[in-house]
mmCIF file of C-alpha atoms and ligand atoms in Angstrom:
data_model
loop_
_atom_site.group_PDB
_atom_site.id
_atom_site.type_symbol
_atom_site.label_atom_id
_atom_site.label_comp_id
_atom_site.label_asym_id
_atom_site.label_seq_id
_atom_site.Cartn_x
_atom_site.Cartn_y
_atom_site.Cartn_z
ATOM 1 C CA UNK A 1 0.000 0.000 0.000
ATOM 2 C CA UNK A 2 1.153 3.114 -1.106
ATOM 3 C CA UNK A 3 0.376 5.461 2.385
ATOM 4 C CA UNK A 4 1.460 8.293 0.180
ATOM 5 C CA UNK A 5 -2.093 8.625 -1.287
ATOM 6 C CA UNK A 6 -3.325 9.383 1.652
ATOM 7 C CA UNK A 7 -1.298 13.107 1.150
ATOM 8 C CA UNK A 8 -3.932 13.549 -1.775
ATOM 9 C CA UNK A 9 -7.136 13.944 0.154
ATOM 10 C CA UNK A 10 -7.813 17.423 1.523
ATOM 11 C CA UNK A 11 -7.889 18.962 4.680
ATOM 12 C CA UNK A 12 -7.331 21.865 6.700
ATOM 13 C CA UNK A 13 -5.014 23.000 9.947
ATOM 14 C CA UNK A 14 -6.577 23.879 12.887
ATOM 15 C CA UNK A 15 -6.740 24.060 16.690
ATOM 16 C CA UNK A 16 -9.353 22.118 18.962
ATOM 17 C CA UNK A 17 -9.704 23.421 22.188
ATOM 18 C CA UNK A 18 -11.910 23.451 24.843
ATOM 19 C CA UNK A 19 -11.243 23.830 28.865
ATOM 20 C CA UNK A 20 -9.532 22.274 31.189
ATOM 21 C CA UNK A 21 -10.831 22.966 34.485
ATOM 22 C CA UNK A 22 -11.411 26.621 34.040
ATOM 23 C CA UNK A 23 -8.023 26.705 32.106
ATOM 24 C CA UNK A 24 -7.793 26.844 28.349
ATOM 25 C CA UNK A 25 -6.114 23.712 26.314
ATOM 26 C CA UNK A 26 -6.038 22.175 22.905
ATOM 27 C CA UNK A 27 -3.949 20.620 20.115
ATOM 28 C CA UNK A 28 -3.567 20.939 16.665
ATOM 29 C CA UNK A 29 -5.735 18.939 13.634
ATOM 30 C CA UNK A 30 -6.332 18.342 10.618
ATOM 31 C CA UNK A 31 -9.163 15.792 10.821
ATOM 32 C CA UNK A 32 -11.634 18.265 10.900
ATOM 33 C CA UNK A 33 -14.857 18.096 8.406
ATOM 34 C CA UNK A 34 -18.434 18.942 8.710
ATOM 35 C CA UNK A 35 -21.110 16.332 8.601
ATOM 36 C CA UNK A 36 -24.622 17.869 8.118
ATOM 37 C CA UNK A 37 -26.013 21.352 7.473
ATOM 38 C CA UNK A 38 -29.230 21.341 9.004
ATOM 39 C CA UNK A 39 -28.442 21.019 12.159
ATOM 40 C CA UNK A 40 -24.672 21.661 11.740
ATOM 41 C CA UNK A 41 -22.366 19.154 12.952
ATOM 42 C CA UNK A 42 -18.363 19.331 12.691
ATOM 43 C CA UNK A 43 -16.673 15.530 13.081
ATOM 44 C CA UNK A 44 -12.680 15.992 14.560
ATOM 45 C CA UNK A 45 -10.742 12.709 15.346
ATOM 46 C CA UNK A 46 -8.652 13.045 18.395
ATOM 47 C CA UNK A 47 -6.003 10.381 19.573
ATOM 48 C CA UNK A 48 -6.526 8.394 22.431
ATOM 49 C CA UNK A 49 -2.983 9.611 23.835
ATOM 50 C CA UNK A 50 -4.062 13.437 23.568
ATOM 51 C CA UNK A 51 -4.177 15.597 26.757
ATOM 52 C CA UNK A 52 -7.289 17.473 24.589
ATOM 53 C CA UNK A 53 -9.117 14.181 24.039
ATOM 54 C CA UNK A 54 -9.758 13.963 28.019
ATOM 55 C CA UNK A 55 -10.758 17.438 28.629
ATOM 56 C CA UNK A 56 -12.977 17.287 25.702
ATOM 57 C CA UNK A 57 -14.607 14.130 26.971
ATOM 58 C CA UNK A 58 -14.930 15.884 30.664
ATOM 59 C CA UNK A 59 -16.097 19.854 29.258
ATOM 60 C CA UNK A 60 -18.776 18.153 26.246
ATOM 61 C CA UNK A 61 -17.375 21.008 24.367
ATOM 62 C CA UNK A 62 -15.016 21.720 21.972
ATOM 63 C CA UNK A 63 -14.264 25.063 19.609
ATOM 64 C CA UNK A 64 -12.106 24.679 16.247
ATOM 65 C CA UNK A 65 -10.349 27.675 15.467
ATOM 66 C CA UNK A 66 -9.753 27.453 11.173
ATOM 67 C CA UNK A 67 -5.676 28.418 10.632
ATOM 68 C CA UNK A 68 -5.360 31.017 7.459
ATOM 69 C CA UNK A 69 -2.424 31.263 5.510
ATOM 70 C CA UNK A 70 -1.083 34.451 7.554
ATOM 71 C CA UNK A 71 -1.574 33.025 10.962
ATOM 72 C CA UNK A 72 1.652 32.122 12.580
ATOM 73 C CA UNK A 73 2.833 29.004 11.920
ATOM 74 C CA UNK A 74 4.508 28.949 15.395
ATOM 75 C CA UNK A 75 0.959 28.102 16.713
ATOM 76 C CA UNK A 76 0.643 24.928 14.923
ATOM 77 C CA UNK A 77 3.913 23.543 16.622
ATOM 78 C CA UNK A 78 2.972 25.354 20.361
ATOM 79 C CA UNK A 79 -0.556 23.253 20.099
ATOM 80 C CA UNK A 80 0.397 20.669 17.605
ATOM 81 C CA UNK A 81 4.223 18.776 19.146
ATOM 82 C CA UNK A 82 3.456 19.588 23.083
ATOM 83 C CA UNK A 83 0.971 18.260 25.497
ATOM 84 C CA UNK A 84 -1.268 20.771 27.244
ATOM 85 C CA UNK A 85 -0.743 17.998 30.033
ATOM 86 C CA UNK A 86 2.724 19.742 31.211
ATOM 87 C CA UNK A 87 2.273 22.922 28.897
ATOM 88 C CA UNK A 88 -0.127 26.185 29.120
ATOM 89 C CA UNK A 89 -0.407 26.422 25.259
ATOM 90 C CA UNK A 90 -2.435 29.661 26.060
ATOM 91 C CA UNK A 91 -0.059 31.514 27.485
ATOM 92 C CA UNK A 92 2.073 31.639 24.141
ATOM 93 C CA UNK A 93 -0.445 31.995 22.067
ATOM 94 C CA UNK A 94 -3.314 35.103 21.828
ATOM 95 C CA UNK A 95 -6.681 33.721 23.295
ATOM 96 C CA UNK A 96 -10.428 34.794 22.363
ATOM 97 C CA UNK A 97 -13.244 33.241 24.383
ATOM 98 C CA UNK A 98 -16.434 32.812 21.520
ATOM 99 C CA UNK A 99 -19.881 31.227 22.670
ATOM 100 C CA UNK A 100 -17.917 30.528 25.940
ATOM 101 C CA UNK A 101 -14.794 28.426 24.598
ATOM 102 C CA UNK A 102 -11.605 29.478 24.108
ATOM 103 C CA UNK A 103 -10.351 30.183 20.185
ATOM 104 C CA UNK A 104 -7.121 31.273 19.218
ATOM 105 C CA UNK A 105 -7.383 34.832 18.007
ATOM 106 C CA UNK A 106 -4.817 34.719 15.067
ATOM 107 C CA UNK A 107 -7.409 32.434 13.265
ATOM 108 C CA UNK A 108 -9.424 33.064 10.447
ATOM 109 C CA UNK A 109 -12.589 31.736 12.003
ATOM 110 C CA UNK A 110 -13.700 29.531 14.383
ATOM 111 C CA UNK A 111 -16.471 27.333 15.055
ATOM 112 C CA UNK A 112 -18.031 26.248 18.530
ATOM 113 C CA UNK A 113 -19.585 22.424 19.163
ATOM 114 C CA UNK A 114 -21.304 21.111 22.048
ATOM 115 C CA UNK A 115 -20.387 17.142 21.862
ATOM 116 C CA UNK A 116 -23.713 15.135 20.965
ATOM 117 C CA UNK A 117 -22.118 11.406 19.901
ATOM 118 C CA UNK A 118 -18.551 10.161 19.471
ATOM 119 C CA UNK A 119 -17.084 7.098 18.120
ATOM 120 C CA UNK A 120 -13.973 5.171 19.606
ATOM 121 C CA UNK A 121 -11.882 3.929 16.899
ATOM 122 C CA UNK A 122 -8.117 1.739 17.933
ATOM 123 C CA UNK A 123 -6.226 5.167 18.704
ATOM 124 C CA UNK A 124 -8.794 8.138 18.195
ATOM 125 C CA UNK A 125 -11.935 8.998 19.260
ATOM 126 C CA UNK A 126 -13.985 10.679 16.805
ATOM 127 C CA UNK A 127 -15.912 13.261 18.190
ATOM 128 C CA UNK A 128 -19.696 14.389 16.600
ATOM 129 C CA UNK A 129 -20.177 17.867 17.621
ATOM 130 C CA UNK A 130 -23.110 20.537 16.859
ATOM 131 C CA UNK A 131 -22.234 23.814 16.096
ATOM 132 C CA UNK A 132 -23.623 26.695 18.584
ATOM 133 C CA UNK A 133 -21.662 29.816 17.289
ATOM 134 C CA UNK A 134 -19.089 29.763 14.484
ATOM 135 C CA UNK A 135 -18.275 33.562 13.084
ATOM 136 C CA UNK A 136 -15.182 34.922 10.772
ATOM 137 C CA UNK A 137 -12.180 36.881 12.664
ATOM 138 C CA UNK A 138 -10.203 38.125 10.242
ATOM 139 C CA UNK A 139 -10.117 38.062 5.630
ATOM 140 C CA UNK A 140 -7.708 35.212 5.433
ATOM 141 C CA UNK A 141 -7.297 32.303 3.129
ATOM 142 C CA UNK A 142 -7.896 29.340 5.390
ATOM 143 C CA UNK A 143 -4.889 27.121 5.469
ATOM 144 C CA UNK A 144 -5.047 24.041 3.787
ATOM 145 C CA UNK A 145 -3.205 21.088 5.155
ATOM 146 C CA UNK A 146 -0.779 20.681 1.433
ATOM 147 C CA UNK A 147 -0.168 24.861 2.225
ATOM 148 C CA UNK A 148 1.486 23.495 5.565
ATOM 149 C CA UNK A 149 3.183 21.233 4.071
ATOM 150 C CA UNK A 150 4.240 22.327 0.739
ATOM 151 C CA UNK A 151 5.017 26.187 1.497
ATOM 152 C CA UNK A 152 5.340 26.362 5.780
ATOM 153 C CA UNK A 153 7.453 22.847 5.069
ATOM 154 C CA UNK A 154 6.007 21.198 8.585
ATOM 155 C CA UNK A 155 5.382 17.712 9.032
ATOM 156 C CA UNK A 156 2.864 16.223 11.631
ATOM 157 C CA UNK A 157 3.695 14.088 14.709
ATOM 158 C CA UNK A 158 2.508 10.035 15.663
ATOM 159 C CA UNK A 159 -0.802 11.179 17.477
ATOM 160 C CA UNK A 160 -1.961 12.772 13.563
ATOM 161 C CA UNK A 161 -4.627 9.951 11.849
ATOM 162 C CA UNK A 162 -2.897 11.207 8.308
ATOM 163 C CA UNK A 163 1.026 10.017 10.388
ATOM 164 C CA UNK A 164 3.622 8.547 7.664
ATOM 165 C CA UNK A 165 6.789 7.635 9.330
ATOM 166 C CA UNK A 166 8.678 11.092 7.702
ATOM 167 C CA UNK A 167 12.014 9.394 6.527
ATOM 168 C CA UNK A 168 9.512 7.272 3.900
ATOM 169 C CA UNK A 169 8.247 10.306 2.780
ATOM 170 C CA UNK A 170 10.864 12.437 2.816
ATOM 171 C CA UNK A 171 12.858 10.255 0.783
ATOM 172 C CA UNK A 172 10.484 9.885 -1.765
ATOM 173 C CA UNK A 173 9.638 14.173 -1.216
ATOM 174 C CA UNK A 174 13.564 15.318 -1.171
ATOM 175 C CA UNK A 175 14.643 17.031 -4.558
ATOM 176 C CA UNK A 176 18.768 16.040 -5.869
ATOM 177 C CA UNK A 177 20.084 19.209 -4.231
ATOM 178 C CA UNK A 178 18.431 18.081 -0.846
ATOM 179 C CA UNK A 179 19.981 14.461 -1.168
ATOM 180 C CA UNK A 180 23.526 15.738 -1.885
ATOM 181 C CA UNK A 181 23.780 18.935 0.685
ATOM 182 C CA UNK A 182 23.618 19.305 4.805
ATOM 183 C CA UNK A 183 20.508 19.239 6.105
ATOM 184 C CA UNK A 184 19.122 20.489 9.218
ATOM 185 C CA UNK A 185 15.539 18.697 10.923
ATOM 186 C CA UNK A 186 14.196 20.033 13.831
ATOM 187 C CA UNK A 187 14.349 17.673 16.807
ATOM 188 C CA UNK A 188 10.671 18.365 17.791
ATOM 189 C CA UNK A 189 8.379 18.922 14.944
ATOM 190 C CA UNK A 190 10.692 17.664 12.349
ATOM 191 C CA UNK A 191 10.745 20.959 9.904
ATOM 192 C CA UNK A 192 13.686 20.892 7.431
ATOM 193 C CA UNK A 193 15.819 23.826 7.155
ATOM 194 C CA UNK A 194 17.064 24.593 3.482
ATOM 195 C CA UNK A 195 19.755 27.415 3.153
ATOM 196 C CA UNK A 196 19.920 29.209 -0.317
ATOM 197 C CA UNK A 197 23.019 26.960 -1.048
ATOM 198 C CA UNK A 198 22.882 23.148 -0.291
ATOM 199 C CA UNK A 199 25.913 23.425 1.956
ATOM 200 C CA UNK A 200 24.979 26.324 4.092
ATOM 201 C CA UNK A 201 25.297 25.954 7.904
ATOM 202 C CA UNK A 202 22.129 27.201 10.156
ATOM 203 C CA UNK A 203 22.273 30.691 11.570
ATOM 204 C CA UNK A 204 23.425 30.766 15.013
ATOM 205 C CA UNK A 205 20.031 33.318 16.104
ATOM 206 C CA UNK A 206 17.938 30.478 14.005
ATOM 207 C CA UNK A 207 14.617 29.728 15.333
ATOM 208 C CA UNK A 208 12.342 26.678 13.905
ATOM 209 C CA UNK A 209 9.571 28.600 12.326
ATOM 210 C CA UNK A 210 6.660 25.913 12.658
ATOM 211 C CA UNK A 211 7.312 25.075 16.722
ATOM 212 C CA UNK A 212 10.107 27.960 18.049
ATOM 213 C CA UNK A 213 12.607 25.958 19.047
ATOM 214 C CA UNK A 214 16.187 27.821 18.643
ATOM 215 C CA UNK A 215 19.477 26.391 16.444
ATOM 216 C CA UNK A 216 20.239 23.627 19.308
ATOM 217 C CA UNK A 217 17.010 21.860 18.757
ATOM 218 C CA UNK A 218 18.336 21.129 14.809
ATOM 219 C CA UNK A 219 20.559 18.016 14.056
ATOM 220 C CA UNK A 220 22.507 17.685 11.008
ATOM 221 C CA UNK A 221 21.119 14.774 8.397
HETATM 222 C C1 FMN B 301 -0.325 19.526 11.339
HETATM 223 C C2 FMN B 301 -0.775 18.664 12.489
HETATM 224 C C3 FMN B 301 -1.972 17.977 12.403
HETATM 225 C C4 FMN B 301 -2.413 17.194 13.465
HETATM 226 N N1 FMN B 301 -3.620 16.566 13.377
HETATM 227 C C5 FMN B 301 -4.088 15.849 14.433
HETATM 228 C C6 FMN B 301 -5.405 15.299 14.402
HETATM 229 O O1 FMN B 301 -6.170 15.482 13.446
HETATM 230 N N2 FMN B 301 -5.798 14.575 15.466
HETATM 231 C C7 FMN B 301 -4.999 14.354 16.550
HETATM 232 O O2 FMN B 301 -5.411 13.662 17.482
HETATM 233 N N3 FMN B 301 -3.750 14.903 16.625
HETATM 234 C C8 FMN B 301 -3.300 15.655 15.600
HETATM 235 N N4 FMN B 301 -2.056 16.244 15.667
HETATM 236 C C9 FMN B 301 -1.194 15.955 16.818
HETATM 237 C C10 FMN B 301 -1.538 16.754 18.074
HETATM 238 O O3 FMN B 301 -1.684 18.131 17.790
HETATM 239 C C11 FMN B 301 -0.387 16.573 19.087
HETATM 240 O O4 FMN B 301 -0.300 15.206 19.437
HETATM 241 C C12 FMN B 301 -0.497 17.444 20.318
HETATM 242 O O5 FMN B 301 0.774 17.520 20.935
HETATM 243 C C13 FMN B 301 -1.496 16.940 21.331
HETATM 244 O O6 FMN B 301 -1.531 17.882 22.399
HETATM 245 P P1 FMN B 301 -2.364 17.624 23.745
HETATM 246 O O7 FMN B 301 -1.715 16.464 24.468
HETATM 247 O O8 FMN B 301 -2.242 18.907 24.510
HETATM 248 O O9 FMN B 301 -3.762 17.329 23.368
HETATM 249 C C14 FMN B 301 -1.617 17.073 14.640
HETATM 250 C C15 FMN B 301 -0.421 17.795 14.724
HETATM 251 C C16 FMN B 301 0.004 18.585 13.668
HETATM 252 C C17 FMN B 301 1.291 19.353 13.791
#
């Protein structure tokens, strides 16, 4: 099976996040879609592993704030390759509260679900929510999961359903010049820094631009 094709059906980046004991949490997804119009429902799959998957089973709500193309891509990697569990993912990132759930505020839009059914699959649990408030906050495109990770060059982590063990696909992704010079991967969300030149060493002020991490976090490949 070629787990490549998988890359070819569409999606979208976004945060989930609901509240965790008064506090606001969440994590990044793609596995968002809607479901029905009339009433209408939003479907997100959340892994069994996720510290956002409890606290959405415990609140019964969840919000999904809709990534655009100029939202910082530092906010995928602060919700999307660390656990709210030991992390206040708020605190980095700008917060909104919308039909009484948290929303990041450097999204595009955002939609708000109270939970009405949910499915347990082997590692996520798909959660059937209906929409209560949903409203634009800014003209953006929204973000579209090939944008992240054709142009913001980020790759997703284990607890993602669309997961494809990177070295496969980077190998079969890498262009010659990328084979033959260095090559720097972030240690935490796995971005790939390409100088101008194949050869050229990382910056020593660099900063990962998909999860913040500075030059240290980078191993050579
Ligand atoms: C681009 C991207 C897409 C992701 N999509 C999903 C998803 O659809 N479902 C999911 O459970 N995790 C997804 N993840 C992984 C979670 O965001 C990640 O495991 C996160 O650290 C969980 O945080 P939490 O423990 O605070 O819930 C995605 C991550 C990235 C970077």
């Amino acid at each position: 099976m070629n787990k490549n094709v998988f890359r070819q059906l569409s999606y979208g980046v976004y945060v989930i996040s609901t509240w965790d004991k008064g506090r606001a949490t969440g994590c990044t997804a793609n596995s968002a879609m809607q479901i029905t119009s009339e009433p209408a429902t939003i479907a997100v799959s959340i892994n069994h592993d996720n510290y956002t998957n409890q606290c959405i089973q415990e609140m019964g709500k969840f919000a999904v704030s809709i990534l655009g193309e100029h939202s910082d891509p530092g906010i995928i990697g602060t919700f999307g390759f660390q656990s709210g569990r030991d992390n206040d993912k708020f605190e980095k990132v700008e917060q909104l509260v919308k039909g009484y759930m948290p929303v990041v505020a450097d999204a595009c839009a955002y939609i708000v679900c109270e939970v009405i059914d949910k499915m347990e699959t082997s590692t996520h649990t798909v959660f059937l929510g209906k929409v209560v408030d949903a409203d634009v906050l800014k003209q953006d495109d929204a973000m579209t999961y090939a944008y992240y990770h054709n142009v913001v060059k980020g790759k997703s982590p284990k607890n993602a359903p669309t997961y494809i063990a990177e070295d496969a696909v980077l190998a079969e992704d890498a262009t010659d010049s990328e084979k033959s010079g260095k090559r720097y991967v972030c240690s935490v969300c796995g971005y790939v820094y390409e100088g101008d030149t194949p050869f050229e060493e990382l910056p020593e002020d660099y900063a990962c631009p998909v999860c913040r991490q500075p030059k240290s976090a980078f191993k050579e490949k």
